[in-house]
């Protein structure tokens, strides 16, 4: 399962992570978010120890999504060394996310 992140622990968990982070901005009422959710959980297992896979509920945590200009969900952002290095919005396939991770997180 993906790690649940909130506004309070975002900096410590995501920005200061020793490994790249894939963060899924989502909400429970969002259909495309529910479609991507199981993929995110699968990736958290597949990339354990290589990429920290996390989720943030935008309804419960408004500050961080605002800071990163999140206007649509689901939005996935890869953070590496405290910087947002890639972003993709909308329901995408597992293959698309894996390609993004290979190019931006693990390169």
Coordinates of N, CA, C and O in Angstrom, one line a residue:
X1 N 0.8 -1.2 0.0 CA 0.0 0.0 0.0 C 0.9 1.3 0.0 O 1.9 1.3 0.7
X2 N 0.4 2.2 -0.7 CA 1.1 3.5 -0.8 C 1.0 4.2 0.6 O 0.0 4.1 1.3
X3 N 2.1 4.9 0.9 CA 2.1 5.7 2.1 C 1.2 6.9 2.1 O 1.2 7.6 1.1
X4 N 0.4 7.1 3.1 CA -0.5 8.3 3.1 C 0.3 9.5 3.7 O 0.9 9.4 4.8
X5 N 0.4 10.6 2.9 CA 1.1 11.8 3.3 C 0.2 12.9 3.5 O -0.9 13.0 2.9
X6 N 0.5 13.8 4.5 CA -0.4 15.0 4.7 C 0.4 16.3 4.7 O 1.7 16.2 4.5
X7 N -0.3 17.4 4.8 CA 0.4 18.7 4.7 C 1.5 18.8 5.8 O 2.6 19.3 5.5
X8 N 1.2 18.3 7.0 CA 2.1 18.4 8.1 C 3.4 17.6 7.9 O 4.5 18.1 8.3
X9 N 3.4 16.4 7.3 CA 4.6 15.6 7.1 C 5.2 15.6 5.7 O 6.1 14.9 5.4
X10 N 4.6 16.4 4.8 CA 5.0 16.5 3.4 C 6.5 16.7 3.3 O 7.2 16.0 2.6
X11 N 7.0 17.8 3.9 CA 8.4 18.2 3.8 C 9.3 17.1 4.2 O 10.3 16.7 3.5
X12 N 9.1 16.6 5.4 CA 9.9 15.5 6.0 C 9.9 14.2 5.2 O 10.9 13.6 5.0
X13 N 8.7 13.9 4.8 CA 8.5 12.6 4.1 C 8.9 12.6 2.6 O 9.6 11.7 2.1
X14 N 8.5 13.7 1.9 CA 8.7 13.7 0.5 C 9.9 14.5 0.1 O 10.8 14.0 -0.6
X15 N 10.0 15.7 0.5 CA 11.1 16.6 0.1 C 12.5 16.2 0.6 O 13.5 16.3 0.0
X16 N 12.5 15.6 1.8 CA 13.7 15.1 2.4 C 14.0 13.6 2.3 O 14.9 13.1 2.9
X17 N 13.2 13.0 1.4 CA 13.4 11.5 1.2 C 14.8 11.3 0.6 O 15.2 12.0 -0.3
X18 N 15.4 10.2 1.0 CA 16.7 9.7 0.4 C 16.5 9.1 -0.9 O 17.5 8.9 -1.7
X19 N 15.3 8.7 -1.2 CA 15.1 8.0 -2.5 C 14.0 8.8 -3.3 O 13.3 9.6 -2.6
X20 N 13.9 8.7 -4.6 CA 12.8 9.4 -5.3 C 11.4 9.1 -4.8 O 11.2 8.0 -4.2
X21 N 10.5 10.0 -4.9 CA 9.1 9.8 -4.4 C 8.1 10.0 -5.6 O 8.3 11.0 -6.4
X22 N 7.2 9.1 -5.7 CA 6.0 9.2 -6.6 C 4.9 9.6 -5.7 O 4.5 8.8 -4.9
X23 N 4.3 10.8 -5.9 CA 3.2 11.3 -5.1 C 2.0 11.4 -5.9 O 2.0 12.1 -6.9
X24 N 0.9 10.7 -5.5 CA -0.4 10.8 -6.1 C -1.3 11.7 -5.4 O -1.6 11.5 -4.2
X25 N -1.7 12.8 -6.0 CA -2.7 13.7 -5.4 C -4.1 13.2 -5.9 O -4.3 13.1 -7.1
X26 N -4.9 12.9 -4.9 CA -6.2 12.3 -5.3 C -7.3 12.7 -4.3 O -7.1 13.5 -3.3
X27 N -8.5 12.3 -4.6 CA -9.7 12.4 -3.7 C -10.6 11.2 -3.8 O -10.7 10.7 -4.9
X28 N -11.3 10.9 -2.7 CA -12.1 9.7 -2.7 C -13.3 9.8 -3.7 O -13.8 8.8 -4.2
X29 N -13.8 11.0 -4.0 CA -14.9 11.1 -4.9 C -14.5 11.1 -6.4 O -15.4 11.1 -7.3
X30 N -13.3 11.1 -6.7 CA -12.7 11.2 -8.0 C -12.7 9.8 -8.7 O -11.9 9.0 -8.3
X31 N -13.5 9.6 -9.7 CA -13.5 8.3 -10.4 C -12.2 7.9 -11.0 O -11.7 6.8 -10.8
X32 N -11.5 8.8 -11.8 CA -10.2 8.5 -12.3 C -9.2 8.2 -11.2 O -8.3 7.3 -11.4
X33 N -9.3 8.8 -10.1 CA -8.4 8.6 -9.0 C -8.6 7.2 -8.5 O -7.6 6.5 -8.1
X34 N -9.8 6.7 -8.4 CA -10.1 5.4 -7.9 C -9.6 4.3 -8.9 O -9.2 3.2 -8.5
X35 N -9.6 4.7 -10.2 CA -9.0 3.8 -11.2 C -7.5 3.7 -11.1 O -6.9 2.6 -11.3
X36 N -6.8 4.8 -10.8 CA -5.4 4.8 -10.7 C -4.9 4.2 -9.3 O -3.8 3.7 -9.2
X37 N -5.7 4.3 -8.3 CA -5.3 3.9 -6.9 C -4.7 2.5 -6.8 O -3.7 2.4 -6.2
X38 N -5.4 1.5 -7.4 CA -4.8 0.2 -7.3 C -3.4 0.1 -8.0 O -2.5 -0.7 -7.5
X39 N -3.2 0.8 -9.1 CA -1.9 0.8 -9.8 C -0.9 1.4 -8.9 O 0.2 0.9 -8.8
X40 N -1.2 2.5 -8.2 CA -0.3 3.1 -7.3 C 0.1 2.2 -6.2 O 1.3 2.1 -5.8
X41 N -0.8 1.5 -5.6 CA -0.5 0.5 -4.6 C 0.4 -0.6 -5.1 O 1.3 -1.1 -4.4
X42 N 0.1 -1.1 -6.3 CA 1.0 -2.1 -6.9 C 2.4 -1.6 -7.1 O 3.4 -2.3 -6.8
X43 N 2.5 -0.4 -7.5 CA 3.9 0.2 -7.7 C 4.6 0.4 -6.4 O 5.8 0.2 -6.4
X44 N 3.9 0.6 -5.4 CA 4.5 0.8 -4.0 C 5.2 -0.5 -3.6 O 6.3 -0.5 -3.1
X45 N 4.7 -1.7 -4.0 CA 5.3 -2.9 -3.7 C 6.4 -3.2 -4.7 O 7.5 -3.6 -4.3
X46 N 6.2 -3.0 -6.0 CA 7.2 -3.2 -7.0 C 8.5 -2.4 -6.8 O 9.6 -2.9 -7.1
X47 N 8.3 -1.2 -6.4 CA 9.5 -0.3 -6.3 C 10.0 -0.1 -4.9 O 10.7 0.9 -4.6
X48 N 9.5 -0.9 -4.0 CA 9.9 -0.8 -2.6 C 11.4 -0.7 -2.4 O 12.2 -1.5 -3.0
X49 N 11.9 0.3 -1.7 CA 13.3 0.5 -1.5 C 14.0 1.3 -2.6 O 15.1 1.8 -2.4
X50 N 13.3 1.4 -3.7 CA 13.9 2.2 -4.8 C 13.2 3.6 -5.0 O 13.8 4.6 -5.3
X51 N 11.8 3.5 -4.9 CA 11.0 4.7 -5.0 C 10.0 4.7 -3.8 O 9.3 3.6 -3.6
X52 N 9.8 5.8 -3.1 CA 8.8 5.9 -2.1 C 7.5 6.3 -2.9 O 7.4 7.3 -3.5
X53 N 6.5 5.4 -2.8 CA 5.2 5.7 -3.4 C 4.2 6.2 -2.4 O 4.0 5.5 -1.4
X54 N 3.6 7.4 -2.6 CA 2.8 8.0 -1.6 C 1.6 8.6 -2.2 O 1.5 8.9 -3.4
X55 N 0.5 8.8 -1.4 CA -0.7 9.4 -1.8 C -1.1 10.6 -0.9 O -0.8 10.5 0.3
X56 N -1.7 11.6 -1.4 CA -2.2 12.8 -0.6 C -3.6 13.1 -1.0 O -3.9 13.4 -2.2
X57 N -4.5 13.0 0.0 CA -5.9 13.4 -0.3 C -6.0 14.9 -0.3 O -5.7 15.6 0.7
X58 N -6.4 15.4 -1.5 CA -6.4 16.9 -1.7 C -7.5 17.6 -0.9 O -7.4 18.8 -0.5
X59 N -8.6 16.9 -0.5 CA -9.6 17.4 0.3 C -9.2 17.7 1.7 O -9.6 18.6 2.4
X60 N -8.4 16.7 2.2 CA -8.0 16.8 3.6 C -6.7 17.6 3.8 O -6.3 18.0 4.9
X61 N -6.0 17.9 2.7 CA -4.7 18.6 2.7 C -4.6 19.6 1.6 O -4.0 19.4 0.6
X62 N -5.2 20.8 1.9 CA -5.2 21.8 0.8 C -3.9 22.5 0.5 O -3.7 23.1 -0.6
X63 N -3.1 22.6 1.5 CA -1.9 23.5 1.3 C -0.9 23.0 0.3 O -0.4 23.8 -0.6
X64 N -0.5 21.7 0.4 CA 0.5 21.2 -0.6 C 0.0 21.2 -2.0 O 0.7 21.6 -2.9
X65 N -1.2 20.7 -2.3 CA -1.7 20.8 -3.7 C -1.7 22.2 -4.2 O -1.3 22.5 -5.4
X66 N -2.0 23.2 -3.4 CA -2.0 24.6 -3.8 C -0.6 25.0 -4.1 O -0.4 25.7 -5.1
X67 N 0.3 24.7 -3.3 CA 1.7 25.0 -3.5 C 2.3 24.5 -4.8 O 3.1 25.2 -5.4
X68 N 1.8 23.4 -5.3 CA 2.3 22.8 -6.5 C 1.3 23.0 -7.7 O 1.5 22.4 -8.8
X69 N 0.3 23.9 -7.5 CA -0.5 24.3 -8.6 C -1.4 23.1 -9.1 O -1.7 23.1 -10.3
X70 N -1.8 22.2 -8.2 CA -2.7 21.1 -8.6 C -4.1 21.6 -8.9 O -4.7 22.1 -8.0
X71 N -4.5 21.5 -10.2 CA -5.8 22.0 -10.5 C -6.7 20.8 -11.0 O -7.9 21.0 -11.1
X72 N -6.2 19.7 -11.2 CA -7.0 18.5 -11.6 C -6.4 17.3 -11.0 O -5.2 17.2 -10.7
X73 N -7.2 16.3 -10.7 CA -6.7 15.1 -10.1 C -7.3 13.9 -10.9 O -8.3 14.0 -11.6
X74 N -6.6 12.8 -10.9 CA -5.3 12.5 -10.2 C -4.2 13.3 -10.9 O -4.1 13.4 -12.1
X75 N -3.2 13.7 -10.1 CA -2.0 14.3 -10.6 C -0.9 13.5 -9.9 O -0.9 13.4 -8.7
X76 N 0.1 13.0 -10.7 CA 1.2 12.3 -10.1 C 2.4 13.2 -10.3 O 2.7 13.7 -11.4
X77 N 3.2 13.3 -9.3 CA 4.5 14.1 -9.4 C 5.6 13.2 -8.8 O 5.5 12.6 -7.8
X78 N 6.7 13.2 -9.6 CA 7.9 12.6 -9.1 C 8.8 13.6 -8.5 O 9.1 14.7 -9.1
X79 N 9.2 13.4 -7.3 CA 10.2 14.3 -6.6 C 11.5 13.6 -6.5 O 11.5 12.4 -6.1
X80 N 12.6 14.3 -6.8 CA 13.9 13.7 -6.7 C 14.8 14.8 -6.1 O 14.8 15.9 -6.6
X81 N 15.5 14.4 -5.0 CA 16.3 15.4 -4.3 C 15.6 16.6 -3.9 O 16.1 17.7 -4.0
X82 N 14.3 16.5 -3.4 CA 13.5 17.6 -3.0 C 12.9 18.5 -4.1 O 12.3 19.5 -3.8
X83 N 13.1 18.1 -5.3 CA 12.6 18.8 -6.4 C 11.5 18.0 -7.2 O 11.7 16.8 -7.4
X84 N 10.5 18.7 -7.7 CA 9.5 18.1 -8.6 C 10.1 18.0 -10.0 O 10.5 19.0 -10.5
X85 N 10.3 16.8 -10.5 CA 11.0 16.6 -11.7 C 10.1 16.2 -12.9 O 10.5 16.2 -14.0
X86 N 8.9 15.7 -12.5 CA 8.0 15.3 -13.6 C 6.6 15.3 -13.0 O 6.4 15.0 -11.8
X87 N 5.6 15.6 -13.9 CA 4.2 15.6 -13.5 C 3.4 15.1 -14.6 O 3.6 15.4 -15.7
X88 N 2.3 14.4 -14.2 CA 1.4 13.9 -15.2 C 0.0 13.9 -14.5 O -0.1 13.6 -13.4
X89 N -1.0 14.3 -15.3 CA -2.3 14.5 -14.8 C -3.3 13.6 -15.6 O -3.2 13.5 -16.8
X90 N -4.2 13.0 -14.8 CA -5.3 12.2 -15.4 C -5.0 10.7 -15.2 O -3.9 10.3 -14.7
X91 N -6.0 9.9 -15.5 CA -5.9 8.5 -15.4 C -4.9 7.9 -16.5 O -5.2 8.1 -17.6
X92 N -3.8 7.4 -16.1 CA -2.8 6.9 -17.0 C -2.6 5.4 -16.7 O -2.9 4.9 -15.6
X93 N -2.0 4.7 -17.7 CA -1.8 3.3 -17.5 C -0.6 3.0 -16.6 O 0.3 3.9 -16.4
X94 N -0.5 1.8 -16.1 CA 0.7 1.4 -15.3 C 2.0 1.5 -16.1 O 3.0 2.0 -15.6
X95 N 1.9 1.2 -17.4 CA 3.1 1.2 -18.2 C 3.6 2.7 -18.4 O 4.8 2.9 -18.4
X96 N 2.6 3.6 -18.5 CA 3.0 5.0 -18.6 C 3.7 5.5 -17.3 O 4.7 6.2 -17.4
X97 N 3.2 5.1 -16.2 CA 3.8 5.5 -14.9 C 5.2 4.9 -14.8 O 6.1 5.5 -14.3
X98 N 5.3 3.6 -15.1 CA 6.6 2.9 -15.0 C 7.6 3.5 -16.0 O 8.8 3.7 -15.6
X99 N 7.2 4.0 -17.2 CA 8.1 4.7 -18.1 C 8.6 6.0 -17.5 O 9.8 6.3 -17.5
X100 N 7.7 6.7 -16.9 CA 8.0 8.0 -16.2 C 9.0 7.7 -15.1 O 9.9 8.5 -14.9
X101 N 8.7 6.7 -14.3 CA 9.7 6.4 -13.2 C 11.0 6.0 -13.7 O 12.1 6.5 -13.2
X102 N 11.1 5.2 -14.8 CA 12.4 4.8 -15.3 C 13.2 6.0 -15.9 O 14.4 6.1 -15.7
X103 N 12.5 7.0 -16.5 CA 13.2 8.1 -17.1 C 13.5 9.2 -16.1 O 14.6 9.9 -16.2
X104 N 12.7 9.4 -15.1 CA 12.8 10.6 -14.2 C 13.3 10.2 -12.8 O 13.9 11.0 -12.1
X105 N 12.9 9.1 -12.3 CA 13.2 8.7 -10.9 C 14.4 7.9 -10.8 O 15.2 8.1 -9.9
X106 N 14.5 6.9 -11.7 CA 15.6 5.9 -11.5 C 16.8 6.2 -12.5 O 17.7 5.4 -12.5
X107 N 16.7 7.2 -13.3 CA 17.8 7.5 -14.3 C 19.0 8.1 -13.6 O 18.9 8.7 -12.6

